[in-house]
Amino acid sequence: DDRQLSDSDLTKILEAAQWTGSSKNLQNWSWVVVQDPAQQARVAECGDFTVPVQNAPTTLCLVEEPNGYEFDTGRLAQNVMLAAAAIGVASCPITLHREAMAHEVLGLPEGARCRYAVTLGYPAPGAGPRRFGGRKPLEEMTHRDRYGS
């Protein structure tokens, strides 16, 4: 579905993002909402696997502000994706491998960085989530007191 996100749906997602937890509640993140196709193309050049950026109507570029924590940016991405799913909006996480290029393309201030983005759009009618396989059994992922135990 090529429709642009409604302002209402985008606002719901951003309001959920606003409430993301952060280290010491510093909230040292922000985002750049990219909807212009030419700017989407420039953002896509900042990463290696960015076809979703070229195809989605909206990309949220997640900005780690100066003195921010990359862990918190991951938390932000997850909140964005969960909020999107809750209202029927599809999403895809993206890594922007060329950090200096992303800094320039997005016009970020000194000390800020953008390594991650989340694409957003309405799924095509009848499209379901892709299934890339199941999950590992808990026994393979759970260790007690020490790794390997």
PDB file of C-alpha atoms in Angstrom:
ATOM      1  CA  ASP A   1       0.000   0.000   0.000  1.00  0.00           C
ATOM      2  CA  ASP A   2       1.607   3.276  -1.106  1.00  0.00           C
ATOM      3  CA  ARG A   3      -0.544   5.590   1.016  1.00  0.00           C
ATOM      4  CA  GLN A   4       1.282   8.059   3.208  1.00  0.00           C
ATOM      5  CA  LEU A   5       0.680   7.577   6.920  1.00  0.00           C
ATOM      6  CA  SER A   6      -2.148   9.682   8.230  1.00  0.00           C
ATOM      7  CA  ASP A   7      -1.114  12.491  10.562  1.00  0.00           C
ATOM      8  CA  SER A   8      -3.205  10.813  13.248  1.00  0.00           C
ATOM      9  CA  ASP A   9      -1.396   7.466  12.942  1.00  0.00           C
ATOM     10  CA  LEU A  10       2.022   9.121  12.811  1.00  0.00           C
ATOM     11  CA  THR A  11       1.198  11.163  15.915  1.00  0.00           C
ATOM     12  CA  LYS A  12       0.094   8.028  17.801  1.00  0.00           C
ATOM     13  CA  ILE A  13       3.394   6.340  16.986  1.00  0.00           C
ATOM     14  CA  LEU A  14       5.436   9.402  17.950  1.00  0.00           C
ATOM     15  CA  GLU A  15       3.528   9.818  21.216  1.00  0.00           C
ATOM     16  CA  ALA A  16       4.340   6.207  22.120  1.00  0.00           C
ATOM     17  CA  ALA A  17       7.964   6.847  21.167  1.00  0.00           C
ATOM     18  CA  GLN A  18       8.003   9.894  23.419  1.00  0.00           C
ATOM     19  CA  TRP A  19       7.335   7.639  26.417  1.00  0.00           C
ATOM     20  CA  THR A  20      10.237   5.282  25.734  1.00  0.00           C
ATOM     21  CA  GLY A  21      12.322   4.644  28.811  1.00  0.00           C
ATOM     22  CA  SER A  22      15.879   5.962  28.812  1.00  0.00           C
ATOM     23  CA  SER A  23      18.973   5.787  30.977  1.00  0.00           C
ATOM     24  CA  LYS A  24      18.530   8.165  33.916  1.00  0.00           C
ATOM     25  CA  ASN A  25      15.417   9.449  32.100  1.00  0.00           C
ATOM     26  CA  LEU A  26      17.668  11.710  30.031  1.00  0.00           C
ATOM     27  CA  GLN A  27      15.575  11.150  26.899  1.00  0.00           C
ATOM     28  CA  ASN A  28      18.703  11.755  24.813  1.00  0.00           C
ATOM     29  CA  TRP A  29      17.077  10.811  21.538  1.00  0.00           C
ATOM     30  CA  SER A  30      14.935  12.418  18.915  1.00  0.00           C
ATOM     31  CA  TRP A  31      13.872  11.545  15.400  1.00  0.00           C
ATOM     32  CA  VAL A  32      13.710  12.940  11.916  1.00  0.00           C
ATOM     33  CA  VAL A  33      10.493  12.074  10.057  1.00  0.00           C
ATOM     34  CA  VAL A  34      11.433  11.560   6.406  1.00  0.00           C
ATOM     35  CA  GLN A  35       8.597  11.478   3.864  1.00  0.00           C
ATOM     36  CA  ASP A  36      10.064  13.304   0.868  1.00  0.00           C
ATOM     37  CA  PRO A  37      11.010  10.669  -1.761  1.00  0.00           C
ATOM     38  CA  ALA A  38      14.256  12.433  -2.695  1.00  0.00           C
ATOM     39  CA  GLN A  39      15.322  12.577   0.959  1.00  0.00           C
ATOM     40  CA  GLN A  40      14.267   8.930   1.405  1.00  0.00           C
ATOM     41  CA  ALA A  41      16.654   8.046  -1.441  1.00  0.00           C
ATOM     42  CA  ARG A  42      19.496   9.951   0.256  1.00  0.00           C
ATOM     43  CA  VAL A  43      18.805   8.193   3.556  1.00  0.00           C
ATOM     44  CA  ALA A  44      18.761   4.832   1.756  1.00  0.00           C
ATOM     45  CA  GLU A  45      22.296   5.490   0.505  1.00  0.00           C
ATOM     46  CA  CYS A  46      23.463   5.604   4.133  1.00  0.00           C
ATOM     47  CA  GLY A  47      22.926   1.869   4.653  1.00  0.00           C
ATOM     48  CA  ASP A  48      23.521  -1.440   2.913  1.00  0.00           C
ATOM     49  CA  PHE A  49      20.124  -3.149   3.144  1.00  0.00           C
ATOM     50  CA  THR A  50      17.777  -0.220   2.699  1.00  0.00           C
ATOM     51  CA  VAL A  51      15.232  -1.285   0.087  1.00  0.00           C
ATOM     52  CA  PRO A  52      12.478  -0.764   2.698  1.00  0.00           C
ATOM     53  CA  VAL A  53      13.524   2.902   2.989  1.00  0.00           C
ATOM     54  CA  GLN A  54      13.026   3.295  -0.749  1.00  0.00           C
ATOM     55  CA  ASN A  55       9.638   1.556  -0.661  1.00  0.00           C
ATOM     56  CA  ALA A  56       8.010   2.825   2.541  1.00  0.00           C
ATOM     57  CA  PRO A  57       6.206   6.164   2.612  1.00  0.00           C
ATOM     58  CA  THR A  58       7.755   7.177   5.951  1.00  0.00           C
ATOM     59  CA  THR A  59      11.107   6.593   7.599  1.00  0.00           C
ATOM     60  CA  LEU A  60      11.834   7.606  11.182  1.00  0.00           C
ATOM     61  CA  CYS A  61      15.543   8.262  11.519  1.00  0.00           C
ATOM     62  CA  LEU A  62      16.379   7.727  15.176  1.00  0.00           C
ATOM     63  CA  VAL A  63      18.839  10.297  16.474  1.00  0.00           C
ATOM     64  CA  GLU A  64      21.095   9.603  19.430  1.00  0.00           C
ATOM     65  CA  GLU A  65      21.651  13.035  20.905  1.00  0.00           C
ATOM     66  CA  PRO A  66      25.052  14.018  22.358  1.00  0.00           C
ATOM     67  CA  ASN A  67      25.764  11.997  25.510  1.00  0.00           C
ATOM     68  CA  GLY A  68      23.002   9.563  24.576  1.00  0.00           C
ATOM     69  CA  TYR A  69      23.198   5.784  24.742  1.00  0.00           C
ATOM     70  CA  GLU A  70      22.891   3.403  21.822  1.00  0.00           C
ATOM     71  CA  PHE A  71      20.947   1.010  24.053  1.00  0.00           C
ATOM     72  CA  ASP A  72      18.264   3.665  24.490  1.00  0.00           C
ATOM     73  CA  THR A  73      18.015   4.108  20.730  1.00  0.00           C
ATOM     74  CA  GLY A  74      17.215   0.392  20.494  1.00  0.00           C
ATOM     75  CA  ARG A  75      14.516   0.820  23.107  1.00  0.00           C
ATOM     76  CA  LEU A  76      13.127   3.718  21.078  1.00  0.00           C
ATOM     77  CA  ALA A  77      13.051   1.578  17.923  1.00  0.00           C
ATOM     78  CA  GLN A  78      11.167  -1.179  19.709  1.00  0.00           C
ATOM     79  CA  ASN A  79       8.551   1.231  21.072  1.00  0.00           C
ATOM     80  CA  VAL A  80       8.047   2.693  17.594  1.00  0.00           C
ATOM     81  CA  MET A  81       7.579  -0.758  16.087  1.00  0.00           C
ATOM     82  CA  LEU A  82       5.211  -1.986  18.812  1.00  0.00           C
ATOM     83  CA  ALA A  83       3.103   1.175  18.601  1.00  0.00           C
ATOM     84  CA  ALA A  84       2.957   0.858  14.821  1.00  0.00           C
ATOM     85  CA  ALA A  85       1.866  -2.786  14.992  1.00  0.00           C
ATOM     86  CA  ALA A  86      -0.845  -1.917  17.523  1.00  0.00           C
ATOM     87  CA  ILE A  87      -2.545   0.375  14.994  1.00  0.00           C
ATOM     88  CA  GLY A  88      -2.003  -1.780  11.897  1.00  0.00           C
ATOM     89  CA  VAL A  89       1.087  -0.036  10.524  1.00  0.00           C
ATOM     90  CA  ALA A  90       3.935  -2.184   9.202  1.00  0.00           C
ATOM     91  CA  SER A  91       7.517  -1.408  10.170  1.00  0.00           C
ATOM     92  CA  CYS A  92      11.060  -2.511   9.445  1.00  0.00           C
ATOM     93  CA  PRO A  93      14.235  -1.710  11.407  1.00  0.00           C
ATOM     94  CA  ILE A  94      17.135  -0.383   9.344  1.00  0.00           C
ATOM     95  CA  THR A  95      20.830   0.078  10.126  1.00  0.00           C
ATOM     96  CA  LEU A  96      22.501   3.103   8.580  1.00  0.00           C
ATOM     97  CA  HIS A  97      26.060   1.814   8.177  1.00  0.00           C
ATOM     98  CA  ARG A  98      27.544   5.086   6.912  1.00  0.00           C
ATOM     99  CA  GLU A  99      27.139   7.192  10.020  1.00  0.00           C
ATOM    100  CA  ALA A 100      29.010  10.273   8.754  1.00  0.00           C
ATOM    101  CA  MET A 101      26.895  10.302   5.608  1.00  0.00           C
ATOM    102  CA  ALA A 102      23.677  10.008   7.656  1.00  0.00           C
ATOM    103  CA  HIS A 103      24.887  12.887   9.835  1.00  0.00           C
ATOM    104  CA  GLU A 104      25.273  15.081   6.756  1.00  0.00           C
ATOM    105  CA  VAL A 105      22.097  13.950   4.960  1.00  0.00           C
ATOM    106  CA  LEU A 106      19.978  14.595   8.049  1.00  0.00           C
ATOM    107  CA  GLY A 107      21.715  17.841   9.023  1.00  0.00           C
ATOM    108  CA  LEU A 108      22.417  16.622  12.549  1.00  0.00           C
ATOM    109  CA  PRO A 109      24.083  18.863  15.129  1.00  0.00           C
ATOM    110  CA  GLU A 110      27.625  18.240  16.342  1.00  0.00           C
ATOM    111  CA  GLY A 111      27.804  15.190  18.602  1.00  0.00           C
ATOM    112  CA  ALA A 112      24.511  13.655  17.461  1.00  0.00           C
ATOM    113  CA  ARG A 113      24.427  10.468  15.416  1.00  0.00           C
ATOM    114  CA  CYS A 114      21.956   8.349  13.523  1.00  0.00           C
ATOM    115  CA  ARG A 115      22.733   4.679  13.037  1.00  0.00           C
ATOM    116  CA  TYR A 116      19.195   3.333  13.047  1.00  0.00           C
ATOM    117  CA  ALA A 117      15.895   4.030  11.363  1.00  0.00           C
ATOM    118  CA  VAL A 118      12.449   2.442  11.244  1.00  0.00           C
ATOM    119  CA  THR A 119      10.362   2.436   8.091  1.00  0.00           C
ATOM    120  CA  LEU A 120       6.597   2.775   8.440  1.00  0.00           C
ATOM    121  CA  GLY A 121       3.725   2.139   6.063  1.00  0.00           C
ATOM    122  CA  TYR A 122       0.369   0.490   5.666  1.00  0.00           C
ATOM    123  CA  PRO A 123       0.627  -3.159   4.624  1.00  0.00           C
ATOM    124  CA  ALA A 124      -0.696  -4.164   1.225  1.00  0.00           C
ATOM    125  CA  PRO A 125      -4.208  -5.652   1.378  1.00  0.00           C
ATOM    126  CA  GLY A 126      -3.987  -9.323   2.276  1.00  0.00           C
ATOM    127  CA  ALA A 127      -0.305  -9.122   3.167  1.00  0.00           C
ATOM    128  CA  GLY A 128       0.674 -10.848   6.363  1.00  0.00           C
ATOM    129  CA  PRO A 129       3.881 -10.679   8.323  1.00  0.00           C
ATOM    130  CA  ARG A 130       6.840 -12.479   6.816  1.00  0.00           C
ATOM    131  CA  ARG A 131       7.803 -15.625   8.624  1.00  0.00           C
ATOM    132  CA  PHE A 132      11.550 -16.042   8.794  1.00  0.00           C
ATOM    133  CA  GLY A 133      11.357 -19.123  10.973  1.00  0.00           C
ATOM    134  CA  GLY A 134      10.414 -19.971  14.498  1.00  0.00           C
ATOM    135  CA  ARG A 135      12.243 -19.177  17.696  1.00  0.00           C
ATOM    136  CA  LYS A 136      15.014 -21.145  19.336  1.00  0.00           C
ATOM    137  CA  PRO A 137      13.842 -23.266  22.246  1.00  0.00           C
ATOM    138  CA  LEU A 138      14.157 -21.565  25.636  1.00  0.00           C
ATOM    139  CA  GLU A 139      16.603 -24.278  26.700  1.00  0.00           C
ATOM    140  CA  GLU A 140      19.087 -23.038  24.065  1.00  0.00           C
ATOM    141  CA  MET A 141      18.759 -19.430  25.171  1.00  0.00           C
ATOM    142  CA  THR A 142      18.562 -19.753  28.949  1.00  0.00           C
ATOM    143  CA  HIS A 143      21.603 -20.168  31.184  1.00  0.00           C
ATOM    144  CA  ARG A 144      21.459 -20.470  34.985  1.00  0.00           C
ATOM    145  CA  ASP A 145      24.017 -18.631  37.090  1.00  0.00           C
ATOM    146  CA  ARG A 146      26.762 -19.103  34.464  1.00  0.00           C
ATOM    147  CA  TYR A 147      26.795 -19.332  30.691  1.00  0.00           C
ATOM    148  CA  GLY A 148      26.531 -22.961  29.599  1.00  0.00           C
ATOM    149  CA  SER A 149      24.753 -24.064  32.770  1.00  0.00           C
TER     150      SER A 149
END
